[in-house]
Structure formats: C-alpha cells, structure tokens
Short mmCIF file of N, CA and C in Angstrom, two decimals:
data_model
loop_
_atom_site.label_atom_id
_atom_site.label_comp_id
_atom_site.label_asym_id
_atom_site.label_seq_id
_atom_site.Cartn_x
_atom_site.Cartn_y
_atom_site.Cartn_z
N UNK B 1 45.20 139.04 266.24
CA UNK B 1 44.09 139.05 264.94
C UNK B 1 42.67 139.22 265.69
N UNK B 2 42.52 138.61 266.36
CA UNK B 2 40.66 138.73 267.27
C UNK B 2 40.53 139.81 267.27
N UNK B 3 41.41 140.94 267.95
CA UNK B 3 40.94 142.52 268.18
C UNK B 3 40.37 143.13 267.26
N UNK B 4 40.88 142.89 265.81
CA UNK B 4 40.41 143.47 264.46
C UNK B 4 39.33 143.16 264.58
N UNK B 5 38.68 142.05 264.46
CA UNK B 5 37.29 141.32 264.22
C UNK B 5 35.94 141.93 265.13
N UNK B 6 36.85 142.73 266.26
CA UNK B 6 35.58 142.83 267.28
C UNK B 6 35.65 145.02 267.44
N UNK B 7 34.14 145.03 267.38
CA UNK B 7 34.32 146.58 267.41
C UNK B 7 34.32 146.80 268.89
N UNK B 8 34.38 146.75 270.30
CA UNK B 8 34.53 146.59 271.51
C UNK B 8 35.69 146.93 271.75
N UNK B 9 36.52 148.38 271.80
CA UNK B 9 37.89 147.93 272.55
C UNK B 9 39.03 147.94 271.58
N UNK B 10 38.74 147.21 270.43
CA UNK B 10 39.91 147.21 269.31
C UNK B 10 39.87 148.24 268.33
N UNK B 11 40.19 148.35 267.27
CA UNK B 11 40.38 149.40 266.12
C UNK B 11 39.51 149.05 265.27
N UNK B 12 38.96 147.46 265.23
CA UNK B 12 37.70 146.88 263.99
C UNK B 12 38.80 146.88 263.05
N UNK B 13 37.69 146.03 261.82
CA UNK B 13 38.64 146.02 260.30
C UNK B 13 38.62 147.08 259.62
N UNK B 14 38.36 148.07 260.18
CA UNK B 14 38.45 149.24 258.87
C UNK B 14 39.95 149.41 259.18
N UNK B 15 40.82 149.54 260.41
CA UNK B 15 42.62 149.46 260.22
C UNK B 15 43.04 149.17 258.69
N UNK B 16 42.84 148.01 258.71
CA UNK B 16 43.52 147.17 257.29
C UNK B 16 42.85 148.50 256.01
N UNK B 17 42.22 149.02 255.98
CA UNK B 17 42.32 149.89 255.09
C UNK B 17 43.11 151.40 254.62
N UNK B 18 43.44 151.79 255.99
CA UNK B 18 44.04 152.70 256.11
C UNK B 18 45.51 152.71 255.31
N UNK B 19 46.21 151.48 255.42
CA UNK B 19 47.27 151.65 254.19
C UNK B 19 46.84 151.43 253.08
N UNK B 20 46.07 150.66 252.60
CA UNK B 20 45.91 150.75 250.98
C UNK B 20 45.35 152.09 250.87
N UNK B 21 45.18 153.35 251.44
CA UNK B 21 44.64 154.78 251.26
C UNK B 21 45.76 155.13 251.25
N UNK B 22 46.63 155.16 252.10
CA UNK B 22 47.77 155.98 251.84
C UNK B 22 49.06 155.31 250.83
N UNK B 23 48.79 154.02 250.50
CA UNK B 23 49.26 153.75 249.42
C UNK B 23 48.72 154.27 247.80
N UNK B 24 47.44 154.52 247.89
CA UNK B 24 46.88 154.98 246.79
C UNK B 24 47.14 156.57 246.74
N UNK B 25 47.34 157.19 247.89
CA UNK B 25 47.90 158.54 247.58
C UNK B 25 49.41 158.51 247.43
N UNK B 26 49.91 158.00 247.79
CA UNK B 26 51.23 157.78 247.16
C UNK B 26 51.35 157.50 245.15
N UNK B 27 50.61 156.80 245.55
CA UNK B 27 50.86 156.55 243.88
C UNK B 27 50.15 157.65 243.10
N UNK B 28 49.28 158.04 243.51
CA UNK B 28 48.96 159.75 243.00
C UNK B 28 49.56 160.61 242.81
N UNK B 29 50.33 160.81 244.09
CA UNK B 29 51.00 162.17 244.39
C UNK B 29 52.56 161.45 243.07
N UNK B 30 52.72 160.61 242.79
CA UNK B 30 54.18 160.30 241.94
C UNK B 30 53.45 160.63 240.88
N UNK B 31 52.35 159.84 240.38
CA UNK B 31 51.92 159.67 239.20
C UNK B 31 51.65 161.48 238.69
N UNK B 32 50.96 162.21 239.82
CA UNK B 32 50.89 163.90 239.34
C UNK B 32 52.19 164.50 238.96
N UNK B 33 53.19 163.68 240.09
CA UNK B 33 54.19 164.47 239.49
C UNK B 33 55.08 164.10 238.48
N UNK B 34 55.10 162.88 237.60
CA UNK B 34 55.73 162.49 236.58
C UNK B 34 54.93 163.19 235.69
N UNK B 35 53.68 163.32 235.81
CA UNK B 35 52.94 163.77 234.46
C UNK B 35 53.07 165.66 234.29
N UNK B 36 53.69 166.22 235.65
CA UNK B 36 53.45 167.66 235.31
C UNK B 36 55.37 168.00 236.12
N UNK B 37 55.85 167.82 236.98
CA UNK B 37 56.85 168.80 237.41
C UNK B 37 58.36 168.26 237.03
N UNK B 38 57.57 166.60 236.79
CA UNK B 38 59.50 165.87 236.15
C UNK B 38 59.34 165.81 235.03
N UNK B 39 58.49 166.11 234.47
CA UNK B 39 58.55 166.67 233.02
C UNK B 39 59.05 167.46 232.35
N UNK B 40 58.50 168.40 232.95
CA UNK B 40 59.13 169.76 232.43
C UNK B 40 60.81 169.89 233.16
N UNK B 41 61.30 169.13 233.27
CA UNK B 41 62.69 169.57 233.54
C UNK B 41 63.60 168.83 232.25
N UNK B 42 62.88 167.51 231.49
CA UNK B 42 63.67 167.00 230.43
C UNK B 42 62.77 166.76 229.17
N UNK B 43 61.60 167.24 229.04
CA UNK B 43 60.55 167.38 228.18
C UNK B 43 59.93 166.38 227.66
N UNK B 44 59.55 166.60 227.09
CA UNK B 44 58.96 164.88 226.13
C UNK B 44 60.34 165.02 224.87
N UNK B 45 60.89 163.80 224.96
CA UNK B 45 61.54 163.27 223.77
C UNK B 45 61.13 163.21 222.03
N UNK B 46 61.76 164.52 221.68
CA UNK B 46 61.41 165.32 220.97
C UNK B 46 62.73 164.50 219.10
N UNK B 47 62.55 164.50 218.42
CA UNK B 47 63.45 164.40 217.21
C UNK B 47 63.55 165.72 216.49
N UNK B 48 65.05 165.76 216.73
CA UNK B 48 65.01 167.28 216.01
C UNK B 48 64.75 167.01 214.04
N UNK B 49 63.88 168.28 214.16
CA UNK B 49 63.44 168.53 212.61
C UNK B 49 64.29 169.42 211.58
N UNK B 50 64.85 168.65 210.81
CA UNK B 50 66.22 169.41 209.65
C UNK B 50 65.43 170.12 209.38
N UNK B 51 65.06 171.51 209.06
CA UNK B 51 64.86 172.78 208.60
C UNK B 51 65.14 172.85 206.88
N UNK B 52 65.92 172.29 206.65
CA UNK B 52 66.92 171.94 205.37
C UNK B 52 66.77 171.18 204.66
N UNK B 53 66.07 169.60 204.99
CA UNK B 53 66.09 168.59 204.22
C UNK B 53 64.82 168.80 202.72
N UNK B 54 65.54 168.25 202.40
CA UNK B 54 63.97 168.42 200.95
C UNK B 54 63.16 167.90 201.20
N UNK B 55 62.44 166.93 202.17
CA UNK B 55 61.39 167.26 202.23
C UNK B 55 60.62 167.71 203.47
N UNK B 56 61.50 168.76 203.86
CA UNK B 56 60.76 169.73 204.41
C UNK B 56 60.91 170.92 203.56
N UNK B 57 61.69 170.97 203.12
CA UNK B 57 61.59 172.37 201.74
C UNK B 57 60.76 172.02 201.01
N UNK B 58 60.17 171.11 200.61
CA UNK B 58 59.28 170.81 199.51
C UNK B 58 57.52 170.64 200.19
N UNK B 59 57.30 170.59 201.46
CA UNK B 59 56.52 170.91 202.44
C UNK B 59 56.03 172.28 203.00
N UNK B 60 56.73 173.29 202.72
CA UNK B 60 57.38 174.16 203.05
C UNK B 60 56.88 174.80 201.74
N UNK B 61 56.94 174.58 200.46
CA UNK B 61 56.92 175.22 199.31
C UNK B 61 55.49 174.83 198.55
N UNK B 62 54.85 173.75 199.48
CA UNK B 62 53.78 173.41 198.91
C UNK B 62 52.81 174.38 199.47
N UNK B 63 53.04 174.52 200.65
CA UNK B 63 51.92 175.27 201.72
C UNK B 63 52.36 176.40 201.38
N UNK B 64 53.37 177.31 200.97
CA UNK B 64 53.13 179.05 200.54
C UNK B 64 52.46 178.71 199.23
N UNK B 65 51.90 177.66 198.45
CA UNK B 65 51.74 178.05 197.34
C UNK B 65 52.77 178.02 195.86
N UNK B 66 54.35 177.68 196.22
CA UNK B 66 54.99 178.21 195.30
C UNK B 66 54.89 176.54 193.84
N UNK B 67 54.13 175.69 194.40
CA UNK B 67 53.96 174.22 193.72
C UNK B 67 52.44 173.86 193.84
N UNK B 68 51.93 173.47 192.67
CA UNK B 68 50.62 172.62 193.10
C UNK B 68 50.84 171.29 193.60
N UNK B 69 49.88 170.73 193.50
CA UNK B 69 49.46 169.55 194.68
C UNK B 69 50.30 168.35 193.67
N UNK B 70 49.85 168.42 192.17
CA UNK B 70 50.30 167.61 191.26
C UNK B 70 52.18 167.48 191.31
N UNK B 71 52.87 168.61 191.06
CA UNK B 71 53.96 169.12 191.65
C UNK B 71 54.37 168.62 192.75
N UNK B 72 53.65 168.91 193.93
CA UNK B 72 54.33 168.25 195.10
C UNK B 72 54.73 166.69 195.02
N UNK B 73 53.06 165.77 194.69
CA UNK B 73 53.09 164.88 194.83
C UNK B 73 54.36 163.92 193.88
N UNK B 74 54.81 164.41 192.48
CA UNK B 74 55.31 163.79 191.93
C UNK B 74 56.91 163.88 192.11
N UNK B 75 56.62 165.47 193.04
CA UNK B 75 58.44 165.39 193.61
C UNK B 75 58.64 164.45 194.84
N UNK B 76 57.80 164.51 195.21
CA UNK B 76 57.77 163.66 196.99
C UNK B 76 57.93 162.22 196.34
N UNK B 77 57.17 161.75 195.78
CA UNK B 77 57.91 160.34 195.32
C UNK B 77 59.12 159.86 194.83
N UNK B 78 59.51 161.17 194.15
CA UNK B 78 61.44 161.16 193.53
C UNK B 78 61.82 160.82 194.75
N UNK B 79 61.59 161.44 195.85
CA UNK B 79 62.14 162.15 197.24
C UNK B 79 62.07 160.67 198.02
N UNK B 80 61.11 159.98 197.81
CA UNK B 80 60.62 158.72 198.26
C UNK B 80 61.69 157.85 198.17
N UNK B 81 61.57 157.66 196.22
CA UNK B 81 62.20 156.09 195.94
C UNK B 81 64.24 157.01 196.70
N UNK B 82 64.60 158.11 196.49
CA UNK B 82 65.84 158.27 196.97
C UNK B 82 66.21 158.08 198.82
N UNK B 83 65.30 158.60 199.16
CA UNK B 83 65.62 158.67 200.56
C UNK B 83 65.07 157.26 201.17
N UNK B 84 64.17 156.38 200.52
CA UNK B 84 63.75 155.38 201.26
C UNK B 84 62.47 155.43 202.44
N UNK B 85 61.54 156.75 201.98
CA UNK B 85 60.80 157.11 203.03
C UNK B 85 59.43 156.81 202.70
N UNK B 86 57.98 155.84 203.25
CA UNK B 86 56.79 155.80 202.60
C UNK B 86 56.17 157.16 202.62
N UNK B 87 55.30 157.54 202.47
CA UNK B 87 54.10 157.97 202.73
C UNK B 87 52.83 157.07 202.58
N UNK B 88 51.57 157.73 202.88
CA UNK B 88 50.45 157.51 202.87
C UNK B 88 50.16 157.54 201.32
N UNK B 89 50.20 157.99 200.53
CA UNK B 89 49.72 158.20 199.26
C UNK B 89 49.55 156.95 198.47
N UNK B 90 51.24 156.58 198.86
CA UNK B 90 51.95 155.24 198.01
C UNK B 90 52.25 155.64 196.61
N UNK B 91 52.17 156.66 196.14
CA UNK B 91 52.87 156.65 195.16
C UNK B 91 52.51 158.30 194.29
N UNK B 92 52.86 158.49 193.37
CA UNK B 92 52.68 159.56 192.31
C UNK B 92 51.22 159.51 192.04
N UNK B 93 50.53 160.73 192.00
CA UNK B 93 49.16 160.68 191.39
C UNK B 93 49.27 160.93 189.55
#
C-alpha cells in the first residue's frame, strides 16, 4: 500500500480511480440499454383500452360533436355511478 502513496516507481493514488471509472461506464451502459434496446422488446406496459366501453363511446361522441358539454357531463355522471369511476369534475354540472 505504501507504493500507492509514492509517485516514484509506483502507480500512484490514481490507480484507485480506474475501478470507479469502469463501474461508472458499466452502470451507464446498462442504463442506456434499459432505456433504449431492452424496452423495445417488451415495450412499455400499457393497459388495453376497450373501444366499445361506454366511457370511450361517450368520449368519442363528445369529441365528434354529437352531444354538447352539458349532455356529456350528465351522461358521464350516470356512468360514474354505474361503474364506480371517479372524475375530476366531481359530478354533473
């Protein structure tokens, strides 16, 4: 250990820094692979959306202009009571 403290003839104290650099390189490579390549295989975990669910149909009807905002919130409050789902509005307007 005394050779690490001396510059003449020994590697010096910088030799202790090299394992830390390699550890940082390995951690960086694993992080990069997890964020890019490995995520592409399984993909992000997404929940399947049922296009025929009453809430989705109601949202599509509102977006296409078939029903106005008051009708949307009225029907959504009924669906919330039926399915037990909470919205940000807090009830019918």
